[in-house]
Amino acid sequence: MARCVILSFDMDLIGKERDRLLQRSARVYGLGFTAVAALCLVLPGAVPLAALVVVLPLLVLVAGAQIAVGVGRAIWWPLLVIVAGTGVTVAVALLAEQPTAAASLGLINLGAAALPSVALVLTSSAPRIALLIAGAVLGVAAIVFAEVEAPAQALRNGGTVLVGWGLAALVTVWINAGVPQVAKRIASIGRAHRAERQASELEAQRRQSARLLHDTVLASLTLLAHSGVGVKPEALRQQAAEDARLLRQLRLGTAPQQIPEPTETGSTPVVVPDDTVLGTTLESVKQRFGRMGLTVAWHGTGQVLLPSHSLDAFLLALAECLENVRRHSGVTEAHVTITDDDKMVRALVTDAGVGFNIADVDEAKLGFAESVVGRLREVGGNARLFSAPGSGTTVALEVPRA
């Protein structure tokens, strides 16, 4: 039902834009040929002075009505264009014995183009269609009357006027028929775009959830599988509690750290959200690995100033690098150097552990490819890995400030 309402609303907007386009086209089209007709009729000797005195005010009236056609939807303006324009042709026929070539050309431009321009706004209802037909009949009759003394010329001019009205009407019908098709195609493209965007958002959410699970829950499960070697029981319990809260938040479909812990009375307190979406800070990273038995020597700046989404990516990638040191390096000490400038924030994570051959790393592993490289690239950053067997490992992280 909501989709039908939206589609109807879109069709109304498109219909209004179509009507405005036709009105403006009728104005420009009509004024252009009215100006040509006026120039032909005011040429010296084209029509007698008495006829010119009558014709010029009528042409001004035609032009004014054409301007009004381009602004408003009232049916009286097209009617005025037809009546005043027909009056010009009749005046020339009555006050000139035989129209000159210049006058005849002016009348053709008026009857076959300037007046039929109003056909662009006369196909939307029965009264307007009736006015269109009446205008075409009056135009043909007037031009034939003006050339009555030359039957062949009158026939040709009458046919030209009729063709002018017919073409203008056909163009209008074609535009009116094409607009709904265009609207349907636009709606179809919009639906496809929305579906693609939703799929992209779901995929991004899935990848984020997978990264968070890998960085926290799977790490804790690995510790449990190895009987928590090197980690105090209290630290393991605290990490497991944090992982449980994370799982609950992911299950409810909310951003981590957005749901506070219930109080003893069962109610949920109101808290101000953390500066970052995930509630991760540099201090929390330090505390976590302090509990987990990894000694980290921190160097460089003590603050990381980044937008919240970039800060989350940077700190979580940094935490994953330290987790890899703790689990795989064979040493209990790491060094982290954080530097920044006007454009970038960088971190070097180094250890003097066993190292490894980078070519032997499985690219499908989630740990580095997704939790570090993929996470940083989503915010415009990057990560580079340097290692060799027996020479330790260094990971360079960088994230742009903007």
Short mmCIF file of C-alpha atoms in Angstrom, two decimals:
data_model
loop_
_atom_site.label_atom_id
_atom_site.label_comp_id
_atom_site.label_asym_id
_atom_site.label_seq_id
_atom_site.Cartn_x
_atom_site.Cartn_y
_atom_site.Cartn_z
CA MET A 1 0.00 0.00 0.00
CA ALA A 2 2.81 2.40 0.93
CA ARG A 3 4.60 1.60 -2.33
CA CYS A 4 1.44 2.41 -4.30
CA VAL A 5 1.12 5.76 -2.52
CA ILE A 6 4.76 6.60 -3.25
CA LEU A 7 4.37 5.59 -6.90
CA SER A 8 1.22 7.71 -7.22
CA PHE A 9 3.03 10.65 -5.63
CA ASP A 10 5.94 10.24 -8.05
CA MET A 11 3.55 10.06 -11.01
CA ASP A 12 1.86 13.28 -9.87
CA LEU A 13 5.21 15.04 -9.67
CA ILE A 14 6.24 13.76 -13.09
CA GLY A 15 2.85 14.80 -14.51
CA LYS A 16 3.28 18.32 -13.16
CA GLU A 17 6.78 18.57 -14.59
CA ARG A 18 5.47 17.32 -17.95
CA ASP A 19 2.75 19.97 -17.96
CA ARG A 20 5.26 22.70 -17.13
CA LEU A 21 7.55 21.51 -19.90
CA LEU A 22 4.70 21.57 -22.44
CA GLN A 23 3.63 25.04 -21.29
CA ARG A 24 7.13 26.46 -21.63
CA SER A 25 7.58 24.77 -25.00
CA ALA A 26 4.29 26.22 -26.24
CA ARG A 27 5.37 29.69 -25.13
CA VAL A 28 8.78 29.58 -26.81
CA TYR A 29 7.47 27.88 -29.93
CA GLY A 30 4.54 30.26 -30.28
CA LEU A 31 6.43 33.48 -29.55
CA GLY A 32 9.17 32.58 -32.04
CA PHE A 33 6.79 32.14 -34.97
CA THR A 34 4.63 35.08 -33.90
CA ALA A 35 7.74 37.26 -34.11
CA VAL A 36 8.51 35.90 -37.61
CA ALA A 37 4.91 36.56 -38.71
CA ALA A 38 5.06 40.11 -37.34
CA LEU A 39 8.31 40.83 -39.19
CA CYS A 40 6.80 39.64 -42.47
CA LEU A 41 3.65 41.74 -42.03
CA VAL A 42 5.46 44.96 -41.09
CA LEU A 43 7.71 44.87 -44.14
CA PRO A 44 7.12 47.94 -46.32
CA GLY A 45 4.26 47.28 -48.71
CA ALA A 46 3.36 43.92 -47.19
CA VAL A 47 -0.11 45.10 -46.08
CA PRO A 48 -1.93 48.46 -46.26
CA LEU A 49 -1.51 50.90 -43.40
CA ALA A 50 -5.14 50.48 -42.36
CA ALA A 51 -4.62 46.72 -42.01
CA LEU A 52 -1.38 47.25 -40.11
CA VAL A 53 -3.16 49.46 -37.56
CA VAL A 54 -5.51 46.55 -36.79
CA VAL A 55 -3.00 43.73 -37.12
CA LEU A 56 -0.27 44.99 -34.78
CA PRO A 57 -2.46 45.26 -31.64
CA LEU A 58 -3.83 41.78 -32.37
CA LEU A 59 -0.29 40.39 -32.68
CA VAL A 60 0.64 42.00 -29.35
CA LEU A 61 -2.45 40.35 -27.85
CA VAL A 62 -1.39 36.98 -29.31
CA ALA A 63 2.11 37.34 -27.85
CA GLY A 64 0.78 38.31 -24.41
CA ALA A 65 -1.57 35.32 -24.37
CA GLN A 66 1.28 33.01 -25.41
CA ILE A 67 3.36 34.27 -22.51
CA ALA A 68 0.43 33.55 -20.19
CA VAL A 69 0.11 30.03 -21.65
CA GLY A 70 3.66 29.34 -20.50
CA VAL A 71 2.81 30.38 -16.95
CA GLY A 72 -0.75 29.27 -16.16
CA ARG A 73 -3.05 26.37 -16.97
CA ALA A 74 -6.22 28.39 -17.63
CA ILE A 75 -7.96 27.43 -20.88
CA TRP A 76 -8.77 31.07 -21.63
CA TRP A 77 -5.21 31.87 -22.72
CA PRO A 78 -5.09 29.31 -25.58
CA LEU A 79 -8.58 30.49 -26.58
CA LEU A 80 -7.35 34.09 -26.72
CA VAL A 81 -4.35 33.05 -28.84
CA ILE A 82 -6.64 31.32 -31.36
CA VAL A 83 -9.20 34.13 -31.52
CA ALA A 84 -6.66 36.98 -31.78
CA GLY A 85 -4.51 35.07 -34.30
CA THR A 86 -7.54 34.26 -36.47
CA GLY A 87 -8.47 37.94 -36.24
CA VAL A 88 -5.09 38.89 -37.75
CA THR A 89 -5.68 36.63 -40.77
CA VAL A 90 -9.24 37.90 -41.27
CA ALA A 91 -8.12 41.55 -40.94
CA VAL A 92 -5.48 41.08 -43.63
CA ALA A 93 -8.01 39.32 -45.87
CA LEU A 94 -10.60 42.11 -45.47
CA LEU A 95 -8.32 45.16 -45.62
CA ALA A 96 -5.93 44.00 -48.36
CA GLU A 97 -7.20 43.27 -51.85
CA GLN A 98 -4.76 40.42 -52.39
CA PRO A 99 -2.07 39.44 -49.84
CA THR A 100 1.46 40.04 -51.04
CA ALA A 101 4.10 37.31 -50.87
CA ALA A 102 5.44 38.75 -47.60
CA ALA A 103 1.95 38.94 -46.10
CA SER A 104 1.16 35.41 -47.25
CA LEU A 105 4.36 34.12 -45.66
CA GLY A 106 3.51 35.93 -42.44
CA LEU A 107 0.02 34.43 -42.34
CA ILE A 108 1.42 30.93 -42.96
CA ASN A 109 3.88 31.30 -40.06
CA LEU A 110 1.04 32.52 -37.88
CA GLY A 111 -1.56 29.92 -38.87
CA ALA A 112 0.67 26.86 -39.29
CA ALA A 113 3.07 27.38 -36.35
CA ALA A 114 2.36 30.28 -33.98
CA LEU A 115 -1.29 29.39 -33.33
CA PRO A 116 -0.83 25.55 -33.33
CA SER A 117 1.72 25.99 -30.53
CA VAL A 118 -1.22 26.01 -28.09
CA ALA A 119 -1.98 22.42 -29.15
CA LEU A 120 0.84 21.42 -26.78
CA VAL A 121 -1.45 22.26 -23.85
CA LEU A 122 -4.78 21.18 -25.35
CA THR A 123 -4.81 17.36 -25.13
CA SER A 124 -5.38 16.73 -21.41
CA SER A 125 -9.19 16.98 -21.27
CA ALA A 126 -12.27 16.90 -23.48
CA PRO A 127 -12.88 20.71 -23.46
CA ARG A 128 -9.26 21.32 -24.42
CA ILE A 129 -9.39 18.77 -27.23
CA ALA A 130 -12.57 20.44 -28.48
CA LEU A 131 -10.78 23.82 -28.47
CA LEU A 132 -7.86 22.27 -30.35
CA ILE A 133 -10.17 20.98 -33.09
CA ALA A 134 -12.00 24.30 -33.26
CA GLY A 135 -8.69 26.16 -33.51
CA ALA A 136 -7.51 23.96 -36.38
CA VAL A 137 -10.82 24.46 -38.25
CA LEU A 138 -10.75 28.25 -37.71
CA GLY A 139 -7.13 28.43 -38.80
CA VAL A 140 -7.75 26.54 -42.03
CA ALA A 141 -10.93 28.53 -42.77
CA ALA A 142 -9.20 31.88 -42.15
CA ILE A 143 -6.20 31.14 -44.38
CA VAL A 144 -8.45 29.85 -47.15
CA PHE A 145 -10.60 32.99 -46.85
CA ALA A 146 -7.47 35.17 -47.12
CA GLU A 147 -6.43 33.42 -50.35
CA VAL A 148 -9.92 32.94 -51.76
CA GLU A 149 -9.03 34.61 -55.05
CA ALA A 150 -6.27 32.03 -55.66
CA PRO A 151 -7.89 28.62 -55.07
CA ALA A 152 -4.71 26.58 -55.60
CA GLN A 153 -2.77 28.77 -53.18
CA ALA A 154 -5.63 28.67 -50.69
CA LEU A 155 -5.67 24.86 -50.86
CA ARG A 156 -1.91 24.61 -50.28
CA ASN A 157 -1.97 27.10 -47.42
CA GLY A 158 -4.97 25.41 -45.83
CA GLY A 159 -3.19 22.04 -46.00
CA THR A 160 -0.07 23.58 -44.44
CA VAL A 161 -2.07 25.00 -41.55
CA LEU A 162 -3.81 21.67 -41.00
CA VAL A 163 -0.47 19.82 -40.97
CA GLY A 164 0.90 22.36 -38.45
CA TRP A 165 -1.96 21.71 -36.03
CA GLY A 166 -1.73 17.95 -36.57
CA LEU A 167 2.01 17.78 -35.92
CA ALA A 168 1.72 19.84 -32.74
CA ALA A 169 -1.06 17.58 -31.48
CA LEU A 170 0.86 14.39 -32.37
CA VAL A 171 3.98 15.61 -30.56
CA THR A 172 1.88 16.30 -27.46
CA VAL A 173 0.22 12.87 -27.58
CA TRP A 174 3.62 11.20 -28.02
CA ILE A 175 5.07 13.04 -25.01
CA ASN A 176 2.03 12.22 -22.86
CA ALA A 177 2.27 8.54 -23.81
CA GLY A 178 6.01 8.36 -23.22
CA VAL A 179 6.11 9.96 -19.77
CA PRO A 180 4.41 7.03 -17.93
CA GLN A 181 6.85 4.60 -19.54
CA VAL A 182 9.79 6.73 -18.46
CA ALA A 183 8.32 6.97 -14.96
CA LYS A 184 8.04 3.17 -14.75
CA ARG A 185 11.64 2.75 -15.86
CA ILE A 186 12.81 5.31 -13.31
CA ALA A 187 10.86 3.48 -10.61
CA SER A 188 12.39 0.16 -11.72
CA ILE A 189 15.90 1.62 -11.56
CA GLY A 190 15.12 3.06 -8.12
CA ARG A 191 13.94 -0.33 -6.85
CA ALA A 192 17.06 -2.02 -8.21
CA HIS A 193 19.25 0.64 -6.57
CA ARG A 194 17.50 0.20 -3.23
CA ALA A 195 17.83 -3.57 -3.42
CA GLU A 196 21.54 -3.28 -4.24
CA ARG A 197 22.06 -0.81 -1.41
CA GLN A 198 20.27 -3.06 1.07
CA ALA A 199 22.36 -6.03 -0.06
CA SER A 200 25.54 -3.97 0.34
CA GLU A 201 24.48 -2.83 3.81
CA LEU A 202 23.65 -6.39 4.86
CA GLU A 203 26.99 -7.61 3.56
CA ALA A 204 28.84 -4.82 5.36
CA GLN A 205 26.98 -5.64 8.57
CA ARG A 206 27.76 -9.31 8.18
CA ARG A 207 31.46 -8.60 7.64
CA GLN A 208 31.57 -6.27 10.64
CA SER A 209 29.90 -8.88 12.85
CA ALA A 210 32.32 -11.55 11.60
CA ARG A 211 35.30 -9.31 12.37
CA LEU A 212 34.05 -8.52 15.88
CA LEU A 213 33.39 -12.18 16.61
CA HIS A 214 36.84 -13.11 15.36
CA ASP A 215 38.56 -10.37 17.34
CA THR A 216 36.86 -11.11 20.66
CA VAL A 217 34.77 -14.24 21.00
CA LEU A 218 36.96 -16.53 18.93
CA ALA A 219 40.04 -15.23 20.71
CA SER A 220 38.49 -16.08 24.08
CA LEU A 221 37.43 -19.52 22.85
CA THR A 222 41.01 -20.13 21.71
CA LEU A 223 42.23 -19.23 25.21
CA LEU A 224 39.75 -21.66 26.73
CA ALA A 225 40.83 -24.37 24.31
CA HIS A 226 44.41 -23.90 25.57
CA SER A 227 43.28 -23.80 29.22
CA GLY A 228 43.97 -20.08 29.47
CA VAL A 229 47.74 -20.48 29.50
CA GLY A 230 49.43 -17.20 30.43
CA VAL A 231 46.20 -15.45 31.39
CA LYS A 232 44.87 -14.96 34.91
CA PRO A 233 41.45 -16.50 35.62
CA GLU A 234 40.02 -13.11 36.62
CA ALA A 235 41.15 -11.56 33.30
CA LEU A 236 39.66 -14.48 31.40
CA ARG A 237 36.33 -14.10 33.22
CA GLN A 238 36.27 -10.35 32.50
CA GLN A 239 37.03 -10.91 28.82
CA ALA A 240 34.32 -13.59 28.62
CA ALA A 241 31.79 -11.17 30.18
CA GLU A 242 32.63 -8.53 27.59
CA ASP A 243 32.28 -11.10 24.80
CA ALA A 244 28.89 -12.18 26.16
CA ARG A 245 27.70 -8.56 26.10
CA LEU A 246 28.94 -8.25 22.52
CA LEU A 247 27.07 -11.40 21.46
CA ARG A 248 23.87 -10.11 23.06
CA GLN A 249 24.15 -6.81 21.23
CA LEU A 250 24.83 -8.48 17.90
CA ARG A 251 21.86 -10.80 18.42
CA LEU A 252 19.60 -7.80 19.05
CA GLY A 253 20.92 -6.10 15.92
CA THR A 254 22.29 -3.01 17.70
CA ALA A 255 25.69 -1.40 17.55
CA PRO A 256 28.03 -2.67 20.25
CA GLN A 257 28.26 -0.58 23.43
CA GLN A 258 24.91 1.07 22.63
CA ILE A 259 23.06 -1.14 25.18
CA PRO A 260 24.09 -0.55 28.81
CA GLU A 261 24.23 -3.32 31.37
CA PRO A 262 20.95 -3.76 33.32
CA THR A 263 20.96 -2.55 36.93
CA GLU A 264 20.21 -4.74 39.90
CA THR A 265 16.54 -3.73 39.69
CA GLY A 266 16.33 -4.99 36.12
CA SER A 267 15.97 -1.56 34.53
CA THR A 268 18.30 -0.22 31.86
CA PRO A 269 20.01 3.04 32.83
CA VAL A 270 20.24 5.95 30.46
CA VAL A 271 23.85 6.68 29.46
CA VAL A 272 25.58 9.01 27.08
CA PRO A 273 27.06 7.04 24.13
CA ASP A 274 30.83 6.80 23.88
CA ASP A 275 32.73 8.97 21.43
CA THR A 276 33.20 6.00 19.12
CA VAL A 277 30.52 3.72 17.77
CA LEU A 278 32.07 0.64 19.33
CA GLY A 279 33.08 2.27 22.58
CA THR A 280 36.71 1.33 21.89
CA THR A 281 39.42 3.69 23.13
CA LEU A 282 43.19 3.52 23.12
CA GLU A 283 43.10 3.11 26.90
CA SER A 284 40.72 0.14 26.64
CA VAL A 285 43.10 -1.54 24.19
CA LYS A 286 45.99 -1.02 26.63
CA GLN A 287 43.97 -2.43 29.53
CA ARG A 288 42.81 -5.45 27.60
CA PHE A 289 46.27 -6.67 26.67
CA GLY A 290 47.59 -5.80 30.08
CA ARG A 291 45.08 -8.26 31.49
CA MET A 292 45.92 -10.85 28.85
CA GLY A 293 49.58 -11.03 29.82
CA LEU A 294 51.13 -9.18 26.88
CA THR A 295 53.55 -6.40 27.82
CA VAL A 296 53.17 -3.56 25.35
CA ALA A 297 55.60 -0.63 25.22
CA TRP A 298 53.73 2.39 23.88
CA HIS A 299 55.63 5.12 22.04
CA GLY A 300 54.69 8.34 20.28
CA THR A 301 51.49 10.28 20.75
CA GLY A 302 49.16 9.34 23.58
CA GLN A 303 46.00 10.43 21.78
CA VAL A 304 44.41 9.33 18.54
CA LEU A 305 42.19 12.05 17.05
CA LEU A 306 40.02 10.61 14.29
CA PRO A 307 36.33 10.54 13.30
CA SER A 308 34.45 7.87 15.24
CA HIS A 309 34.19 5.32 12.40
CA SER A 310 37.87 5.73 11.47
CA LEU A 311 38.92 5.56 15.12
CA ASP A 312 37.02 2.30 15.62
CA ALA A 313 38.65 0.76 12.56
CA PHE A 314 42.12 1.92 13.59
CA LEU A 315 41.91 0.73 17.20
CA LEU A 316 40.28 -2.60 16.36
CA ALA A 317 42.91 -3.28 13.69
CA LEU A 318 45.61 -2.35 16.21
CA ALA A 319 44.06 -4.69 18.79
CA GLU A 320 44.00 -7.54 16.28
CA CYS A 321 47.68 -7.01 15.52
CA LEU A 322 48.48 -7.22 19.25
CA GLU A 323 46.30 -10.33 19.57
CA ASN A 324 48.32 -11.95 16.79
CA VAL A 325 51.52 -11.08 18.67
CA ARG A 326 50.14 -12.64 21.85
CA ARG A 327 48.97 -15.80 20.13
CA HIS A 328 51.57 -16.48 17.44
CA SER A 329 54.84 -14.63 18.06
CA GLY A 330 56.14 -16.76 20.91
CA VAL A 331 57.08 -13.66 22.95
CA THR A 332 55.28 -11.68 25.63
CA GLU A 333 56.39 -8.21 24.64
CA ALA A 334 55.44 -5.91 21.76
CA HIS A 335 56.12 -2.32 20.81
CA VAL A 336 53.52 0.11 19.44
CA THR A 337 54.56 3.46 17.98
CA ILE A 338 51.76 5.89 17.08
CA THR A 339 52.50 9.02 15.04
CA ASP A 340 50.31 11.52 13.25
CA ASP A 341 50.42 14.54 10.97
CA ASP A 342 47.88 16.77 9.26
CA LYS A 343 46.74 14.00 6.92
CA MET A 344 47.42 10.60 8.49
CA VAL A 345 47.52 8.68 11.75
CA ARG A 346 50.00 5.80 11.68
CA ALA A 347 50.93 2.94 13.99
CA LEU A 348 53.80 0.43 13.91
CA VAL A 349 53.28 -2.82 15.80
CA THR A 350 56.52 -4.77 16.19
CA ASP A 351 57.66 -7.87 18.00
CA ALA A 352 60.88 -9.88 18.18
CA GLY A 353 59.10 -13.21 17.88
CA VAL A 354 59.51 -16.21 15.64
CA GLY A 355 58.27 -14.42 12.53
CA PHE A 356 57.04 -16.25 9.45
CA ASN A 357 57.21 -16.38 5.68
CA ILE A 358 54.59 -13.96 4.35
CA ALA A 359 54.15 -16.04 1.20
CA ASP A 360 52.92 -18.93 3.37
CA VAL A 361 50.03 -16.91 4.87
CA ASP A 362 46.62 -18.10 3.70
CA GLU A 363 44.88 -15.10 2.10
CA ALA A 364 41.51 -16.52 3.08
CA LYS A 365 42.25 -16.18 6.80
CA LEU A 366 39.93 -13.69 8.45
CA GLY A 367 42.46 -12.43 11.00
CA PHE A 368 44.70 -10.17 8.92
CA ALA A 369 42.82 -9.92 5.60
CA GLU A 370 39.53 -8.82 7.15
CA SER A 371 40.13 -7.68 10.73
CA VAL A 372 43.10 -5.52 9.75
CA VAL A 373 43.42 -4.81 6.02
CA GLY A 374 39.73 -4.94 5.12
CA ARG A 375 38.68 -2.90 8.12
CA LEU A 376 41.19 -0.12 7.39
CA ARG A 377 40.47 0.02 3.68
CA GLU A 378 36.80 0.64 4.38
CA VAL A 379 37.78 3.98 5.94
CA GLY A 380 40.40 4.84 3.33
CA GLY A 381 43.39 3.43 5.21
CA ASN A 382 45.79 0.55 4.62
CA ALA A 383 48.02 -1.98 6.34
CA ARG A 384 51.36 -3.49 5.38
CA LEU A 385 52.99 -6.58 6.83
CA PHE A 386 56.74 -7.25 7.17
CA SER A 387 58.10 -10.51 8.58
CA ALA A 388 60.63 -13.26 8.07
CA PRO A 389 61.31 -16.49 9.98
CA GLY A 390 63.32 -15.76 13.12
CA SER A 391 63.26 -11.97 12.57
CA GLY A 392 60.00 -10.95 14.23
CA THR A 393 57.07 -9.15 12.65
CA THR A 394 56.17 -5.53 11.93
CA VAL A 395 52.74 -4.27 10.86
CA ALA A 396 52.31 -0.69 9.60
CA LEU A 397 48.80 0.77 9.93
CA GLU A 398 47.64 4.09 8.53
CA VAL A 399 44.29 5.89 8.49
CA PRO A 400 43.49 9.29 6.92
CA ARG A 401 42.20 12.02 9.22
CA ALA A 402 39.37 13.10 6.91
#
